[in-house]
Tab-separated table of C-alpha atoms and ligand atoms in Angstrom:
chain	number	residue	atom	x	y	z
Q	1	MET	CA	83.375	-3.434	-7.207
Q	2	THR	CA	86.423	-1.206	-6.855
Q	3	GLY	CA	85.040	1.540	-4.612
Q	4	PRO	CA	84.326	1.479	-0.868
Q	5	SER	CA	82.171	-1.459	0.197
Q	6	SER	CA	81.039	-0.283	3.623
Q	7	ARG	CA	79.927	2.873	5.379
Q	8	ALA	CA	83.222	2.858	7.298
Q	9	ALA	CA	85.173	2.727	4.035
Q	10	CYS	CA	83.166	5.753	2.848
Q	11	ALA	CA	84.041	7.593	6.061
Q	12	ALA	CA	87.705	6.810	5.408
Q	13	LEU	CA	87.406	8.373	1.944
Q	14	ASP	CA	85.740	11.452	3.431
Q	15	ALA	CA	88.615	11.774	5.895
Q	16	VAL	CA	91.146	12.187	3.084
Q	17	ASP	CA	88.884	14.133	0.703
Q	18	ARG	CA	90.770	17.232	-0.450
Q	19	LEU	CA	87.483	19.047	-1.084
Q	20	ALA	CA	85.852	18.181	2.249
Q	21	ALA	CA	86.481	21.630	3.749
Q	22	LEU	CA	84.349	23.247	1.033
Q	23	ARG	CA	81.230	21.714	2.548
Q	24	SER	CA	81.231	24.444	5.205
Q	25	ARG	CA	80.895	27.070	2.469
Q	26	PHE	CA	77.291	25.902	1.900
Q	27	LEU	CA	74.200	26.027	4.120
Q	28	LEU	CA	72.584	22.640	3.646
Q	29	PRO	CA	69.622	21.697	5.833
Q	30	GLU	CA	70.100	18.945	8.420
Q	31	GLY	CA	68.785	15.568	7.422
Q	32	ILE	CA	68.918	16.173	3.661
Q	33	VAL	CA	71.148	14.417	1.168
Q	34	TYR	CA	71.107	16.822	-1.744
Q	35	LEU	CA	71.442	15.057	-5.087
Q	36	ASP	CA	69.926	17.848	-7.143
Q	37	GLY	CA	72.773	20.343	-7.445
Q	38	ASN	CA	72.445	20.162	-11.233
Q	39	SER	CA	68.947	21.678	-11.038
Q	40	LEU	CA	69.509	24.256	-8.309
Q	41	GLY	CA	72.798	24.468	-6.458
Q	42	PRO	CA	72.490	24.915	-2.654
Q	43	LEU	CA	72.825	28.227	-0.835
Q	44	PRO	CA	76.419	29.367	-0.260
Q	45	ALA	CA	76.969	30.478	3.330
Q	46	SER	CA	78.248	33.873	2.140
Q	47	VAL	CA	75.152	34.741	0.113
Q	48	PRO	CA	72.715	36.066	2.761
Q	49	ALA	CA	75.201	38.699	3.944
Q	50	ALA	CA	76.189	39.550	0.372
Q	51	LEU	CA	72.558	40.147	-0.544
Q	52	GLU	CA	71.965	42.206	2.586
Q	53	ALA	CA	75.009	44.371	1.805
Q	54	MET	CA	74.034	44.785	-1.823
Q	55	VAL	CA	70.492	45.828	-0.969
Q	56	ARG	CA	71.253	48.063	2.032
Q	57	ASP	CA	74.542	49.612	0.967
Q	58	GLU	CA	74.653	49.564	-2.814
Q	59	TRP	CA	70.959	50.088	-3.480
Q	60	GLY	CA	69.828	51.719	-0.226
Q	61	SER	CA	72.715	54.120	0.382
Q	62	GLY	CA	74.514	54.255	-2.944
Q	63	LEU	CA	71.335	54.614	-4.991
Q	64	VAL	CA	71.920	55.363	-8.662
Q	65	ARG	CA	75.527	56.279	-7.913
Q	66	SER	CA	76.247	52.564	-7.459
Q	67	TRP	CA	76.266	52.099	-11.237
Q	68	ASN	CA	79.679	53.760	-11.042
Q	69	LEU	CA	80.745	53.459	-7.419
Q	70	ALA	CA	79.829	49.796	-6.855
Q	71	GLY	CA	80.877	48.670	-10.334
Q	72	TRP	CA	77.344	47.763	-11.440
Q	73	TRP	CA	78.078	48.751	-15.023
Q	74	GLN	CA	81.040	46.354	-15.198
Q	75	LYS	CA	79.312	43.396	-13.486
Q	76	PRO	CA	78.400	41.408	-16.627
Q	77	CYS	CA	82.071	41.488	-17.608
Q	78	SER	CA	83.626	41.153	-14.149
Q	79	LEU	CA	81.448	38.132	-13.362
Q	80	GLY	CA	82.118	36.754	-16.835
Q	81	ALA	CA	85.821	37.013	-16.005
Q	82	GLU	CA	85.229	34.902	-12.862
Q	83	ILE	CA	83.375	32.261	-14.859
Q	84	ALA	CA	86.024	32.182	-17.617
Q	85	PRO	CA	88.562	29.917	-15.846
Q	86	LEU	CA	85.778	27.429	-15.083
Q	87	ILE	CA	85.221	26.903	-18.809
Q	88	GLY	CA	88.806	27.369	-19.980
Q	89	ALA	CA	88.287	30.770	-21.589
Q	90	ASP	CA	90.174	34.044	-21.360
Q	91	ARG	CA	88.715	36.520	-18.900
Q	92	ASP	CA	87.468	38.887	-21.617
Q	93	GLU	CA	85.715	36.173	-23.643
Q	94	VAL	CA	82.765	35.649	-21.268
Q	95	VAL	CA	79.854	37.790	-20.070
Q	96	ALA	CA	77.215	36.993	-17.454
Q	97	CYS	CA	73.761	37.970	-18.704
Q	98	ASP	CA	70.186	36.945	-19.410
Q	99	SER	CA	69.074	33.314	-19.392
Q	100	THR	CA	70.664	30.425	-21.233
Q	101	SER	CA	67.676	30.370	-23.592
Q	102	ILE	CA	68.125	34.024	-24.563
Q	103	ASN	CA	71.870	33.617	-24.922
Q	104	LEU	CA	71.257	30.659	-27.219
Q	105	PHE	CA	69.058	32.843	-29.385
Q	106	LYS	CA	71.796	35.472	-29.607
Q	107	VAL	CA	74.637	33.133	-30.526
Q	108	LEU	CA	72.573	31.048	-32.950
Q	109	ALA	CA	71.496	34.158	-34.841
Q	110	ALA	CA	75.032	35.574	-34.791
Q	111	ALA	CA	76.512	32.313	-36.059
Q	112	LEU	CA	73.944	31.977	-38.859
Q	113	GLU	CA	74.665	35.491	-40.018
Q	114	MET	CA	78.370	34.643	-40.215
Q	115	ALA	CA	77.667	31.858	-42.732
Q	116	PRO	CA	75.181	33.469	-45.142
Q	117	ASP	CA	75.533	30.831	-47.868
Q	118	ARG	CA	74.799	27.904	-45.524
Q	119	ARG	CA	71.247	27.378	-44.347
Q	120	VAL	CA	71.147	24.471	-41.892
Q	121	VAL	CA	71.309	24.394	-38.085
Q	122	VAL	CA	72.125	20.929	-36.721
Q	123	ALA	CA	70.981	20.052	-33.204
Q	124	GLU	CA	70.431	16.902	-31.160
Q	125	ARG	CA	67.007	15.273	-31.152
Q	126	ASN	CA	67.402	14.552	-27.403
Q	127	ALA	CA	68.630	18.042	-26.555
Q	128	PHE	CA	67.185	19.986	-23.658
Q	129	PRO	CA	63.994	21.313	-25.257
Q	130	THR	CA	64.745	25.027	-24.878
Q	131	ASP	CA	67.738	24.532	-27.193
Q	132	LEU	CA	65.490	23.032	-29.854
Q	133	TYR	CA	62.750	25.618	-29.439
Q	134	MET	CA	65.266	28.435	-29.812
Q	135	ALA	CA	67.014	26.850	-32.778
Q	136	ALA	CA	63.665	26.331	-34.532
Q	137	SER	CA	62.628	29.960	-33.938
Q	138	VAL	CA	65.917	31.388	-35.140
Q	139	ALA	CA	65.767	29.232	-38.275
Q	140	GLU	CA	62.215	30.388	-38.930
Q	141	LEU	CA	62.888	34.072	-38.294
Q	142	LEU	CA	65.924	34.116	-40.575
Q	143	ALA	CA	63.832	32.906	-43.516
Q	144	ASP	CA	65.036	30.003	-45.614
Q	145	ARG	CA	66.928	28.316	-42.782
Q	146	GLU	CA	66.252	24.815	-41.588
Q	147	LEU	CA	66.759	22.820	-38.384
Q	148	ARG	CA	68.193	19.341	-38.910
Q	149	LEU	CA	67.997	16.937	-35.946
Q	150	VAL	CA	70.458	14.128	-35.341
Q	151	ASP	CA	70.847	11.368	-32.774
Q	152	THR	CA	74.244	11.612	-31.141
Q	153	SER	CA	73.732	8.870	-28.589
Q	154	ALA	CA	71.771	5.696	-28.302
Q	155	GLY	CA	71.269	6.601	-24.648
Q	156	GLY	CA	72.599	3.371	-23.149
Q	157	PRO	CA	75.306	2.889	-20.552
Q	158	SER	CA	77.881	1.949	-23.173
Q	159	THR	CA	77.205	5.127	-25.142
Q	160	ARG	CA	80.210	6.714	-26.745
Q	161	ARG	CA	79.015	10.106	-27.696
Q	162	SER	CA	82.044	11.018	-29.764
Q	163	GLY	CA	81.160	8.127	-32.052
Q	164	ALA	CA	78.337	10.372	-33.268
Q	165	THR	CA	78.141	8.991	-36.777
Q	166	GLU	CA	74.745	10.576	-37.480
Q	167	LEU	CA	76.345	13.906	-36.766
Q	168	ASP	CA	79.129	13.208	-39.262
Q	169	ALA	CA	76.568	12.188	-41.872
Q	170	ALA	CA	74.658	15.439	-41.289
Q	171	LEU	CA	77.731	17.647	-41.731
Q	172	ASP	CA	77.459	18.477	-45.411
Q	173	GLY	CA	78.261	21.776	-47.102
Q	174	SER	CA	74.876	23.266	-46.193
Q	175	VAL	CA	75.446	23.272	-42.425
Q	176	ALA	CA	76.136	26.696	-40.937
Q	177	VAL	CA	76.143	25.838	-37.257
Q	178	VAL	CA	75.980	22.858	-34.922
Q	179	LEU	CA	74.491	23.198	-31.438
Q	180	LEU	CA	75.386	20.461	-28.954
Q	181	SER	CA	75.007	19.845	-25.234
Q	182	HIS	CA	78.372	18.887	-23.837
Q	183	VAL	CA	76.798	16.782	-21.065
Q	184	ASP	CA	73.314	15.456	-21.810
Q	185	TYR	CA	70.804	16.731	-19.220
Q	186	ARG	CA	69.125	13.351	-18.979
Q	187	SER	CA	71.667	10.584	-19.622
Q	188	SER	CA	74.808	12.462	-18.501
Q	189	ALA	CA	76.601	11.234	-21.655
Q	190	MET	CA	79.443	13.621	-22.465
Q	191	HIS	CA	80.821	14.570	-25.849
Q	192	ASP	CA	84.524	14.788	-26.599
Q	193	MET	CA	84.472	18.542	-27.093
Q	194	ARG	CA	87.819	18.759	-28.835
Q	195	ALA	CA	87.255	15.937	-31.330
Q	196	VAL	CA	83.685	16.928	-32.167
Q	197	THR	CA	84.514	20.635	-32.553
Q	198	GLU	CA	87.328	19.662	-34.922
Q	199	ARG	CA	84.961	17.577	-37.031
Q	200	ILE	CA	82.432	20.417	-37.148
Q	201	HIS	CA	85.110	22.869	-38.240
Q	202	ARG	CA	86.452	20.506	-40.871
Q	203	SER	CA	83.004	20.563	-42.468
Q	204	GLY	CA	83.099	24.365	-42.510
Q	205	ALA	CA	80.450	24.898	-39.824
Q	206	LEU	CA	80.603	26.770	-36.521
Q	207	ALA	CA	80.287	25.007	-33.132
Q	208	ILE	CA	78.040	26.187	-30.294
Q	209	TRP	CA	78.186	24.252	-27.014
Q	210	ASP	CA	75.596	24.282	-24.241
Q	211	LEU	CA	77.523	23.814	-20.984
Q	212	ALA	CA	74.552	23.822	-18.575
Q	213	HIS	CA	75.407	20.403	-17.104
Q	214	SER	CA	79.184	20.733	-17.489
Q	215	VAL	CA	80.278	23.948	-15.812
Q	216	GLY	CA	81.276	23.234	-12.222
Q	217	ALA	CA	81.066	19.498	-12.881
Q	218	VAL	CA	83.980	18.826	-15.238
Q	219	PRO	CA	86.997	20.924	-16.270
Q	220	LEU	CA	86.434	22.570	-19.650
Q	221	GLU	CA	88.681	24.078	-22.265
Q	222	VAL	CA	86.517	25.995	-24.700
Q	223	THR	CA	89.287	28.224	-26.046
Q	224	GLY	CA	91.733	25.354	-26.378
Q	225	CYS	CA	89.135	23.268	-28.218
Q	226	GLY	CA	88.491	26.080	-30.710
Q	227	VAL	CA	84.813	26.421	-29.727
Q	228	ASP	CA	83.077	29.328	-31.491
Q	229	PHE	CA	80.327	30.110	-28.963
Q	230	ALA	CA	79.129	28.605	-25.696
Q	231	VAL	CA	76.353	29.254	-23.200
Q	232	GLY	CA	75.465	27.863	-19.797
Q	233	CYS	CA	73.664	28.290	-16.490
Q	234	THR	CA	75.031	29.545	-13.188
Q	235	TYR	CA	72.205	28.323	-10.920
Q	236	LYS	CA	73.107	24.633	-11.311
Q	237	TYR	CA	76.546	23.410	-10.172
Q	238	LEU	CA	77.796	26.988	-9.644
Q	239	SER	CA	75.135	27.757	-6.965
Q	240	GLY	CA	74.448	31.286	-8.228
Q	241	GLY	CA	70.874	31.190	-6.878
Q	242	PRO	CA	67.419	30.578	-8.336
Q	243	GLY	CA	67.215	32.218	-11.755
Q	244	SER	CA	70.742	33.644	-11.543
Q	245	PRO	CA	71.989	35.013	-14.884
Q	246	ALA	CA	73.509	32.705	-17.464
Q	247	PHE	CA	76.797	33.196	-19.295
Q	248	LEU	CA	77.832	33.583	-22.892
Q	249	TYR	CA	81.249	32.829	-24.389
Q	250	ALA	CA	82.447	33.976	-27.791
Q	251	ALA	CA	85.895	33.149	-29.154
Q	252	ARG	CA	88.027	36.244	-29.452
Q	253	ARG	CA	88.272	35.857	-33.258
Q	254	HIS	CA	84.512	36.566	-33.453
Q	255	HIS	CA	84.429	39.611	-31.194
Q	256	GLY	CA	84.575	42.106	-34.032
Q	257	SER	CA	82.401	40.249	-36.524
Q	258	ALA	CA	79.583	38.620	-34.534
Q	259	HIS	CA	76.296	40.533	-34.638
Q	260	GLN	CA	73.549	39.390	-32.344
Q	261	PRO	CA	70.059	40.637	-33.139
Q	262	LEU	CA	68.862	41.698	-29.642
Q	263	THR	CA	70.457	45.095	-30.013
Q	264	GLY	CA	69.683	46.701	-26.681
Q	265	TRP	CA	71.387	49.738	-25.276
Q	266	HIS	CA	73.691	47.792	-22.924
Q	267	GLY	CA	75.382	46.306	-25.995
Q	268	HIS	CA	75.973	49.682	-27.595
Q	269	ALA	CA	79.492	51.050	-28.066
Q	270	GLU	CA	78.543	54.359	-26.405
Q	271	PRO	CA	75.228	53.885	-24.608
Q	272	PHE	CA	75.300	57.177	-22.776
Q	273	LEU	CA	75.526	59.220	-25.944
Q	274	PHE	CA	71.930	58.034	-26.542
Q	275	ARG	CA	72.319	57.954	-30.309
Q	276	PRO	CA	69.416	56.772	-32.448
Q	277	GLU	CA	71.636	54.402	-34.462
Q	278	TYR	CA	72.923	51.151	-32.990
Q	279	GLU	CA	76.651	50.539	-32.979
Q	280	PRO	CA	77.836	47.334	-31.252
Q	281	ALA	CA	80.407	47.589	-28.460
Q	282	PRO	CA	83.823	46.344	-29.584
Q	283	GLY	CA	84.258	43.322	-27.275
Q	284	MET	CA	81.919	40.970	-25.407
Q	285	ARG	CA	79.635	43.819	-24.329
Q	286	ARG	CA	77.935	43.547	-27.719
Q	287	PHE	CA	76.219	40.428	-26.408
Q	288	LEU	CA	74.452	42.388	-23.649
Q	289	VAL	CA	70.896	43.578	-24.115
Q	290	GLY	CA	69.313	45.568	-21.265
Q	291	SER	CA	69.650	46.276	-17.550
Q	292	PRO	CA	70.917	43.214	-15.686
Q	293	PRO	CA	69.409	41.736	-12.462
Q	294	LEU	CA	71.945	43.241	-10.075
Q	295	ILE	CA	70.504	41.659	-6.935
Q	296	SER	CA	70.880	38.264	-8.543
Q	297	PHE	CA	74.407	39.201	-9.601
Q	298	ALA	CA	75.224	39.754	-5.915
Q	299	SER	CA	74.432	36.147	-5.009
Q	300	LEU	CA	76.226	34.883	-8.104
Q	301	GLU	CA	79.303	36.921	-7.201
Q	302	ALA	CA	79.403	35.470	-3.685
Q	303	ALA	CA	78.990	31.948	-5.079
Q	304	LEU	CA	81.738	32.386	-7.665
Q	305	ALA	CA	84.185	33.399	-4.925
Q	306	ILE	CA	84.029	29.797	-3.665
Q	307	TRP	CA	85.230	28.509	-7.025
Q	308	ARG	CA	88.380	30.660	-6.977
Q	309	ASP	CA	89.991	28.250	-4.522
Q	310	VAL	CA	88.771	25.062	-6.177
Q	311	ASP	CA	91.038	22.688	-8.090
Q	312	LEU	CA	88.876	21.470	-10.990
Q	313	ASP	CA	90.940	18.319	-11.404
Q	314	ALA	CA	90.131	17.406	-7.803
Q	315	VAL	CA	86.458	18.078	-8.607
Q	316	LEU	CA	86.661	15.692	-11.552
Q	317	ASP	CA	88.406	12.963	-9.518
Q	318	LYS	CA	85.808	13.161	-6.754
Q	319	SER	CA	82.977	13.268	-9.285
Q	320	HIS	CA	84.259	10.028	-10.819
Q	321	ALA	CA	84.629	8.420	-7.399
Q	322	LEU	CA	81.126	9.455	-6.273
Q	323	SER	CA	79.313	8.545	-9.483
Q	324	GLY	CA	81.307	5.305	-9.726
Q	325	LEU	CA	80.275	4.421	-6.163
Q	326	LEU	CA	76.617	5.155	-6.913
Q	327	ILE	CA	76.702	3.053	-10.093
Q	328	ASP	CA	78.410	0.143	-8.278
Q	329	LEU	CA	76.036	0.204	-5.309
Q	330	VAL	CA	72.923	0.484	-7.454
Q	331	GLY	CA	74.240	-2.287	-9.710
Q	332	THR	CA	74.601	-4.704	-6.816
Q	333	ARG	CA	71.697	-3.628	-4.594
Q	334	CYS	CA	68.960	-2.264	-6.879
Q	335	PRO	CA	68.528	-4.673	-9.792
Q	336	GLU	CA	65.212	-3.051	-10.736
Q	337	LEU	CA	67.000	0.187	-11.676
Q	338	ARG	CA	68.540	0.250	-15.162
Q	339	LEU	CA	71.597	2.448	-15.627
Q	340	GLY	CA	70.995	5.127	-18.265
Q	341	SER	CA	74.440	6.778	-18.092
Q	342	PRO	CA	77.758	5.714	-19.603
Q	343	ARG	CA	79.739	3.316	-17.398
Q	344	ASP	CA	83.007	4.856	-18.539
Q	345	PRO	CA	83.565	7.830	-16.183
Q	346	THR	CA	85.389	9.778	-18.885
Q	347	ARG	CA	82.187	9.681	-20.949
Q	348	ARG	CA	79.800	11.126	-18.399
Q	349	GLY	CA	79.198	14.321	-16.451
Q	350	SER	CA	78.594	14.467	-12.711
Q	351	HIS	CA	75.056	13.078	-12.614
Q	352	VAL	CA	73.667	9.589	-13.051
Q	353	ALA	CA	70.425	8.555	-14.761
Q	354	LEU	CA	68.566	5.498	-13.502
Q	355	HIS	CA	65.504	4.173	-15.336
Q	356	HIS	CA	62.515	2.854	-13.389
Q	357	GLU	CA	58.927	2.278	-14.464
Q	358	HIS	CA	57.708	4.364	-11.503
Q	359	ALA	CA	60.527	6.899	-11.587
Q	360	TYR	CA	58.321	9.828	-10.575
Q	361	ASP	CA	57.080	7.988	-7.482
Q	362	VAL	CA	60.598	6.818	-6.628
Q	363	VAL	CA	61.790	10.444	-6.645
Q	364	GLN	CA	58.826	11.562	-4.520
Q	365	ALA	CA	59.383	8.758	-1.991
Q	366	LEU	CA	63.103	9.545	-1.781
Q	367	ALA	CA	62.374	13.222	-1.134
Q	368	LYS	CA	59.990	12.293	1.706
Q	369	ARG	CA	62.899	10.494	3.343
Q	370	GLY	CA	65.324	13.367	2.823
Q	371	VAL	CA	67.058	12.335	-0.397
Q	372	VAL	CA	66.444	15.057	-2.976
Q	373	GLY	CA	66.919	14.192	-6.639
Q	374	ASP	CA	64.742	14.759	-9.646
Q	375	PHE	CA	62.577	13.037	-12.182
Q	376	ARG	CA	62.979	13.464	-15.910
Q	377	GLU	CA	60.591	12.218	-18.541
Q	378	PRO	CA	59.824	9.532	-19.343
Q	379	ASP	CA	61.203	7.253	-16.602
Q	380	VAL	CA	64.453	8.698	-15.262
Q	381	VAL	CA	65.557	9.110	-11.652
Q	382	ARG	CA	68.304	11.707	-12.027
Q	383	LEU	CA	70.828	12.034	-9.215
Q	384	ALA	CA	73.589	14.639	-9.219
Q	385	LEU	CA	76.858	14.090	-7.378
Q	386	ALA	CA	78.208	17.566	-6.702
Q	387	PRO	CA	81.778	17.184	-5.410
Q	388	LEU	CA	81.938	20.466	-3.470
Q	389	TYR	CA	79.556	19.416	-0.727
Q	390	LEU	CA	78.516	15.778	-1.095
Q	391	SER	CA	80.308	13.249	1.105
Q	392	PHE	CA	80.801	9.546	0.458
Q	393	VAL	CA	78.969	8.673	3.683
Q	394	GLU	CA	75.967	10.734	2.611
Q	395	LEU	CA	75.896	8.924	-0.701
Q	396	TRP	CA	76.126	5.568	1.075
Q	397	ASP	CA	73.181	6.576	3.296
Q	398	ALA	CA	71.214	7.795	0.265
Q	399	VAL	CA	71.595	4.380	-1.365
Q	400	GLU	CA	70.361	2.693	1.845
Q	401	ILE	CA	67.259	4.881	1.605
Q	402	LEU	CA	66.897	4.124	-2.119
Q	403	VAL	CA	67.024	0.380	-1.361
Q	404	ALA	CA	64.355	0.821	1.332
Q	405	VAL	CA	62.132	2.874	-1.011
Q	406	LEU	CA	62.367	0.227	-3.730
Q	407	ASP	CA	61.592	-2.522	-1.182
Q	408	ASP	CA	58.579	-0.668	0.185
Q	409	ALA	CA	57.380	0.297	-3.320
Q	410	PRO	CA	54.691	2.681	-1.980
Q	411	TRP	CA	53.408	3.205	-5.557
Q	412	ALA	CA	52.176	-0.404	-5.664
Q	413	SER	CA	49.493	0.275	-3.072
Q	414	ALA	CA	48.642	3.921	-3.757
Q	415	PRO	CA	47.020	5.726	-6.681
Q	416	PRO	CA	49.568	7.482	-8.960
Q	417	SER	CA	50.760	10.799	-7.484
Q	418	PRO	CA	49.556	13.900	-9.282
Q	419	ARG	CA	52.495	15.671	-10.931
Q	420	ALA	CA	53.662	18.959	-9.457
Q	421	PRO	CA	54.365	21.746	-12.004
Q	422	VAL	CA	58.119	21.296	-11.480
Q	423	THR	CA	59.480	17.765	-11.416
S	501	PLP	C1	69.004	23.999	-17.456
S	501	PLP	C2	69.279	24.085	-18.924
S	501	PLP	C3	68.959	25.231	-19.653
S	501	PLP	C4	68.204	26.339	-18.949
S	501	PLP	O1	67.938	27.441	-19.697
S	501	PLP	P1	67.403	28.767	-18.988
S	501	PLP	O2	67.014	29.628	-20.110
S	501	PLP	O3	68.558	29.339	-18.190
S	501	PLP	O4	66.264	28.395	-18.092
S	501	PLP	C5	69.332	25.296	-20.982
S	501	PLP	N1	69.968	24.258	-21.575
S	501	PLP	C6	70.247	23.122	-20.908
S	501	PLP	C7	70.955	22.003	-21.593
S	501	PLP	C8	69.898	23.000	-19.571
S	501	PLP	O5	70.169	21.886	-18.898
């Protein structure tokens, strides 16, 4: 084991942690170790006042004038510009809008239309289901298209996702577009975005990346990697708030030629001329559809302000240190948990998957003792290590609680817990 081997050693790491001061930017409840920042990021301390101001001043006093006076009309682009550096894009290549699912629909349809003589969409069999549902619908709606599923990882701790040989085999001349998750929502296995995008392009296809479990967890370089389109969530590592709008990236070279099919008035070149014919806006605005959730934008805006001061390389270093510590401690103290994430830190995101026969009950028992993680089908305890607010001591304490939960094994003496609607 190379990491700290005592609680005191963890405290020493916390004392020199360059990100430690960011903890005070979040309101985390006492007595909770929050290991679920990849499902719903915690509340930034600045958000309650930002929401109050938005509602009282911009809505209450400004009324409809706020579309102009408070910059409401520009928000999808101004917030997109704030997200851009977090994914390595230029400020005018990103918009904040809709949900990740809807943005996937838009970019998949746009990409398919750009390759009319190719009919196949390639996606990962283990992808987050919404990606597959959307890809299947787009393929069906644009008649004569087909979804081809590939395995890009065996799912084990030694997984090297860039080795993706099934993907290479699938990349024949019929493939129009490949949709991939950069960091797998379950295993945390991470693709080599640059190498894989290059291989996709060499085959003549376009590359769409889902960054839901990457943004705010690892530094990204979508423009530098030549990515065509990307989408992602803001309510996970970015702490935008429950249901906060997603983002959509399109490479500048596609701004004039990409046509997405949800042609709502907010994507029109001149919406306030109220013309009966649709004409797409020249830049990223063409990816907008209808009126955005401005109250939700207010919490997202306050959350994004935190990220302005954050060094993403420091985030990555701390992520590696935290996830490495968790993997080491679990490896020595919890033999009944099987690691489901790559051991190589450069091959994983900022969460760790641990397999256990009673994973759902393990997660429930942890939550009862103040350690919040989540369960993913079929048998995964998924724990996120979010570097902006998690300390090494907290992680050490969480493992102590995990060890106690596994020792007590409450599931052995109780009937199986009924599943809540959200796991
Ligand atoms: C969380 C997540 C989504 C969520 O999509 P929404 O439409 O915003 O609910 C999509 N893709 C992946 C990979 C995710 O992890």
